[in-house]
N, CA, C and O of each residue as an XYZ file, in Angstrom:
408
protein
N       0.928     -1.162      0.083
C      -0.213      0.112     -0.073
C       0.945      1.315      0.056
O       1.892      1.322      0.843
N       0.633      2.227     -0.840
C       1.565      3.485     -0.826
C       0.492      4.744     -0.297
O      -0.711      4.525     -0.442
N       0.771      5.590      0.097
C       0.121      6.786      0.308
C       0.449      7.973     -0.271
O       1.664      8.143     -0.172
N      -0.090      8.858     -0.826
C       0.153     10.250     -1.218
C      -0.434     11.168     -0.806
O      -1.656     11.026     -0.841
N       0.121     12.577     -0.205
C      -0.365     13.718      0.136
C       0.314     14.409     -0.605
O       1.466     14.204     -0.986
N      -0.719     15.682     -0.955
C      -0.692     16.619     -1.922
C      -0.734     17.973     -1.153
O      -1.639     18.213     -0.355
N       0.310     18.882     -1.425
C       0.144     20.464     -0.437
C       0.395     21.325     -1.884
O       0.544     20.841     -3.006
N       0.394     22.493     -1.566
C       0.325     23.652     -2.638
C       1.561     24.509     -2.514
O       1.997     24.681     -1.376
N       2.193     25.078     -3.548
C       3.157     26.025     -3.861
C       4.601     25.619     -3.271
O       4.860     25.927     -2.107
N       5.310     25.102     -3.866
C       4.985     24.063     -4.804
C       4.365     22.945     -4.048
O       4.563     22.804     -2.841
N       3.581     22.111     -4.782
C       3.225     21.026     -4.226
C       4.025     19.868     -3.817
O       4.759     19.301     -4.627
N       3.905     19.443     -2.444
C       4.881     18.587     -1.833
C       4.157     17.267     -1.626
O       3.071     17.247     -1.047
N       4.775     16.088     -2.120
C       4.197     14.920     -2.119
C       5.035     14.036     -1.224
O       6.260     13.917     -1.250
N       4.057     13.360     -0.323
C       4.864     12.467      0.870
C       4.346     11.035      0.009
O       3.158     11.038     -0.314
N       5.138      9.866     -0.361
C       4.551      8.836     -0.518
C       5.555      7.789      0.330
O       6.712      8.019      0.682
N       4.795      6.613      0.545
C       5.209      5.755      1.579
C       5.489      4.099      0.763
O       4.645      3.667     -0.022
N       6.428      3.518      1.001
C       6.404      2.179      0.687
C       5.760      1.039      1.701
O       5.702      1.300      2.903
N       5.360     -0.014      1.284
C       4.841     -0.899      2.459
C       5.717     -1.375      3.400
O       6.882     -1.535      3.035
N       5.400     -1.649      4.588
C       6.131     -2.203      5.412
C       6.075     -3.837      5.167
O       5.228     -4.490      4.558
N       7.224     -4.251      5.824
C       7.108     -5.845      5.970
C       6.642     -6.297      7.297
O       6.072     -7.375      7.467
N       6.918     -5.380      8.305
C       6.565     -6.011      9.738
C       5.756     -4.843     10.535
O       5.966     -3.644     10.347
N       4.878     -5.325     11.378
C       4.000     -4.324     12.140
C       4.893     -3.623     13.405
O       5.745     -4.287     13.995
N       4.734     -2.846     13.597
C       5.321     -2.113     15.210
C       6.372     -1.297     14.454
O       7.248     -1.907     13.841
N       6.341      0.296     14.455
C       7.392      0.887     14.015
C       8.660      1.067     14.823
O       9.593      0.285     14.641
N       8.750      2.026     15.683
C       9.944      2.291     16.160
C      11.089      2.821     15.499
O      11.641      3.818     15.965
N      11.617      2.125     14.200
C      12.465      2.971     13.335
C      11.869      2.877     11.945
O      11.483      1.806     11.478
N      11.810      3.955     11.343
C      11.266      4.387     10.035
C      12.468      5.088      9.079
O      13.414      5.643      9.639
N      12.388      5.038      7.690
C      13.543      5.435      6.946
C      12.809      6.686      6.360
O      11.738      6.513      5.779
N      13.392      8.059      6.502
C      13.000      9.204      5.926
C      13.795      9.637      4.841
O      14.853     10.216      5.090
N      13.364      9.397      3.413
C      14.015      9.789      2.572
C      13.544     11.288      1.615
O      12.398     11.510      1.225
N      14.601     12.081      1.411
C      14.398     13.409      0.907
C      14.696     13.605     -0.533
O      15.752     13.972     -1.049
N      13.498     13.272     -1.116
C      13.903     13.322     -2.676
C      13.301     14.851     -3.270
O      12.699     14.932     -4.341
N      13.536     15.849     -2.515
C      13.351     17.139     -3.106
C      14.716     17.805     -3.189
O      15.791     17.313     -2.849
N      14.440     19.243     -3.800
C      15.813     19.621     -4.095
C      16.222     20.902     -2.759
O      16.991     21.839     -2.971
N      15.600     20.687     -1.589
C      16.016     21.183     -0.497
C      16.135     20.612      0.734
O      15.183     19.898      1.050
N      17.204     20.734      1.685
C      17.607     20.153      2.694
C      15.948     20.193      3.792
O      15.160     21.138      3.825
N      15.850     19.147      4.410
C      14.809     19.274      5.404
C      15.778     19.407      6.764
O      16.770     18.730      7.036
N      15.080     20.657      7.641
C      15.675     20.909      8.674
C      14.714     20.324      9.841
O      15.192     20.379     10.974
N      13.511     19.811      9.712
C      12.732     19.626     10.804
C      11.879     18.566     10.608
O      11.048     18.673      9.706
N      11.921     17.396     11.382
C      10.901     16.194     11.011
C      10.315     15.871     12.540
O      11.105     15.558     13.431
N       9.070     15.954     12.754
C       8.299     15.428     14.023
C       7.405     14.428     13.566
O       6.771     14.490     12.512
N       7.365     13.324     14.550
C       6.292     12.337     14.578
C       5.857     12.282     15.779
O       6.602     11.951     16.701
N       4.385     12.648     15.987
C       3.741     12.644     17.205
C       4.118     13.687     18.020
O       4.345     14.690     17.345
N       4.302     13.880     19.388
C       4.452     14.831     20.207
C       5.708     15.277     20.359
O       5.987     16.334     20.926
N       6.732     14.296     19.735
C       8.026     14.868     19.774
C       8.635     15.828     19.365
O       7.870     16.444     18.622
N       9.843     16.446     19.441
C      10.272     17.633     18.911
C      10.933     17.357     17.609
O      10.593     16.344     16.997
N      11.734     18.054     17.177
C      12.528     17.650     15.882
C      13.430     16.252     16.075
O      14.361     16.294     16.879
N      13.206     15.233     15.471
C      13.783     13.774     15.472
C      15.116     13.816     14.497
O      15.969     12.929     14.481
N      15.134     14.824     13.812
C      16.446     15.009     13.034
C      17.813     15.405     13.727
O      17.724     16.481     14.319
N      18.923     14.865     13.792
C      20.157     15.495     14.522
C      20.793     16.408     13.586
O      21.389     17.413     13.975
N      20.674     16.061     12.279
C      21.288     16.941     11.194
C      20.471     17.458     10.136
O      19.506     16.746      9.857
N      20.606     18.508      9.480
C      19.632     18.562      8.126
C      19.528     17.572      7.508
O      20.565     16.941      7.714
N      18.651     16.823      6.607
C      18.883     15.749      5.779
C      18.718     16.579      4.467
O      17.706     17.210      4.161
N      20.171     16.453      3.550
C      20.110     16.925      2.271
C      19.497     16.152      1.152
O      19.253     14.948      1.230
N      19.236     16.969      0.004
C      18.308     16.152     -1.072
C      19.193     15.156     -1.581
O      20.385     15.271     -1.866
N      18.313     13.988     -1.669
C      18.673     12.884     -2.201
C      19.102     11.835     -1.134
O      19.589     10.741     -1.421
N      18.892     12.240     -0.002
C      19.521     11.287      1.083
C      18.569     10.693      1.977
O      17.460     11.228      1.989
N      18.750      9.719      2.718
C      17.833      8.949      3.650
C      18.468      8.941      4.994
O      19.686      8.935      5.173
N      17.626      8.941      5.863
C      18.268      8.852      7.396
C      17.027      7.842      8.032
O      15.851      7.778      7.676
N      17.775      7.046      9.160
C      16.627      6.286      9.932
C      16.307      6.955     11.187
O      17.172      7.533     11.846
N      15.200      6.895     11.496
C      14.307      7.941     12.551
C      13.562      6.910     13.422
O      12.695      6.086     13.130
N      14.178      7.217     14.595
C      13.261      6.275     16.112
C      12.013      7.218     16.228
O      12.137      8.350     16.697
N      10.688      6.685     15.749
C       9.616      7.491     16.237
C       8.705      6.956     17.214
O       7.534      7.322     17.315
N       9.419      5.834     18.140
C       8.487      5.254     19.195
C       7.677      4.131     18.453
O       7.866      3.751     17.297
N       6.702      3.659     19.379
C       6.050      2.161     19.081
C       4.809      2.687     18.384
O       4.180      1.861     17.722
N       4.280      4.154     18.438
C       2.834      4.195     17.917
C       2.842      4.033     16.283
O       3.742      4.268     15.477
N       1.814      3.659     16.138
C       1.648      3.329     14.450
C       0.936      4.498     13.868
O       1.256      4.685     12.695
N       0.046      5.357     14.350
C      -0.701      6.302     13.822
C      -0.119      7.537     14.452
O      -0.317      7.642     15.662
N       0.659      8.628     13.773
C       1.318      9.818     14.421
C       1.132     10.696     13.517
O       1.070     10.533     12.298
N       1.018     11.909     14.302
C       1.079     13.061     13.338
C       2.262     13.577     12.828
O       3.021     13.778     13.776
N       2.792     13.898     11.727
C       3.887     14.206     11.084
C       3.973     15.440     10.700
O       2.895     15.867     10.286
N       5.013     16.344     10.667
C       5.397     17.532     10.351
C       6.564     17.837      9.915
O       7.550     17.372     10.489
N       6.689     18.609      8.903
C       8.157     18.659      8.079
C       8.317     20.091      7.726
O       7.375     20.802      7.378
N       9.496     20.467      7.825
C      10.009     21.866      7.445
C      11.326     21.834      6.738
O      12.323     21.253      7.166
N      11.237     22.587      5.485
C      12.237     22.597      4.632
C      13.061     23.914      4.856
O      12.573     24.998      5.174
N      14.443     23.634      4.632
C      15.657     24.923      4.543
C      14.828     26.281      3.799
O      14.818     27.425      4.253
N      14.255     25.883      2.737
C      13.697     26.980      1.887
C      12.262     27.480      2.216
O      11.508     27.957      1.367
N      11.930     27.309      3.658
C      10.485     28.043      4.124
C       9.251     26.886      3.897
O       8.225     26.861      4.578
N       9.526     26.060      2.942
C       8.272     25.577      2.632
C       8.222     24.364      4.089
O       9.092     24.093      4.917
N       6.818     23.852      3.914
C       6.697     22.914      5.081
C       5.476     22.027      4.685
O       4.676     22.305      3.792
N       5.451     20.943      5.463
C       4.358     19.791      5.470
C       3.279     20.021      6.601
O       3.564     19.577      7.713
N       2.136     20.634      6.447
C       1.426     20.920      7.480
C       1.020     19.453      8.307
O       0.760     18.463      7.624
N       0.988     19.386      9.581
C       0.896     18.357     10.475
C      -0.386     17.396      9.912
O      -1.466     17.905      9.615
N      -0.169     16.185      9.824
C      -1.306     15.393      9.485
C      -0.676     13.743      9.765
O       0.469     13.309      9.638
N      -1.777     13.160     10.135
C      -1.527     11.668     10.427
C      -1.068     10.668      9.501
O      -1.516     10.688      8.355
N      -0.292      9.858      9.824
C       0.544      8.904      9.141
C       0.411      7.498      9.784
O       0.526      7.363     11.002
N       0.175      6.484      8.978
C       0.143      5.288      9.873
C       1.474      4.446      9.311
O       1.594      4.095      8.137
N       2.392      4.201     10.302
C       3.904      3.796     10.399
C       3.823      2.178     10.235
O       4.696      1.538      9.648
N       2.783      1.653     10.768
C       2.609      0.267     10.819
C       2.387     -0.305      9.320
O       2.722     -1.461      9.064
N       1.903      0.403      8.493
C       1.800     -0.167      7.232
C       2.935      0.589      6.238
O       3.330      0.052      5.203
N       3.347      1.745      6.638
C       4.378      2.446      5.847
C       5.520      2.747      6.604
O       5.444      3.649      7.437
N       6.706      2.049      6.420
C       7.808      2.422      7.135
C       8.923      3.067      6.446
O      10.042      3.141      6.953
N       8.664      3.477      5.434
C       9.366      4.417      4.632
C       8.732      5.498      3.992
O       7.847      5.342      3.151
N       9.245      6.810      4.439
C       8.682      8.010      4.215
C       9.325      8.898      3.266
O      10.281      9.579      3.639
N       8.865      8.963      1.999
C       9.670      9.467      0.823
C       8.915     10.961      0.746
O       7.692     11.086      0.688
N       9.925     12.132      0.758
C       9.251     13.472      0.389
C       9.783     13.918     -1.041
O      10.937     14.117     -1.421
N       8.726     13.999     -1.624
C       8.911     14.524     -3.043
C       8.151     16.079     -3.342
O       7.080     16.483     -2.890
N       8.977     16.678     -4.136
C       8.412     17.995     -4.607
C       7.658     17.885     -5.936
O       8.237     17.282     -6.840
N       6.640     18.308     -6.131
C       6.078     18.404     -7.472
C       5.445     19.868     -7.984
O       5.115     20.802     -7.253
N       5.380     19.818     -9.197
C       4.719     21.364     -9.521
C       3.311     21.432     -9.383
O       2.634     20.494     -9.804
N       2.678     22.600     -8.751
C       1.212     22.406     -8.813
C       0.584     22.877    -10.000
O       1.055     23.765    -10.711
N      -0.756     22.118    -10.259
C      -1.369     22.552    -11.560
C      -2.120     23.756    -11.324
O      -2.716     24.303    -12.251
């Protein structure tokens, strides 16, 4: 199962690959945009990134044991992904992608 979220100006798309096992804890965050990710939160936790996530890079992030958590993302250029719920029990790989708005 894959999920896609769309946002505006530019439209950011989050897509996730299927998970093989239930029970999150560690997920993979991939930055397929042209701007560094400077903030990533999952649930009530503050920034889970130790360093900025450069374009084209991936990082393992410990999000705890909850399946459905609210995620938020901020980019170095000022763009952001508004908080929204994501189920990490079914999707343990989260890809951040930028697309042009129609």
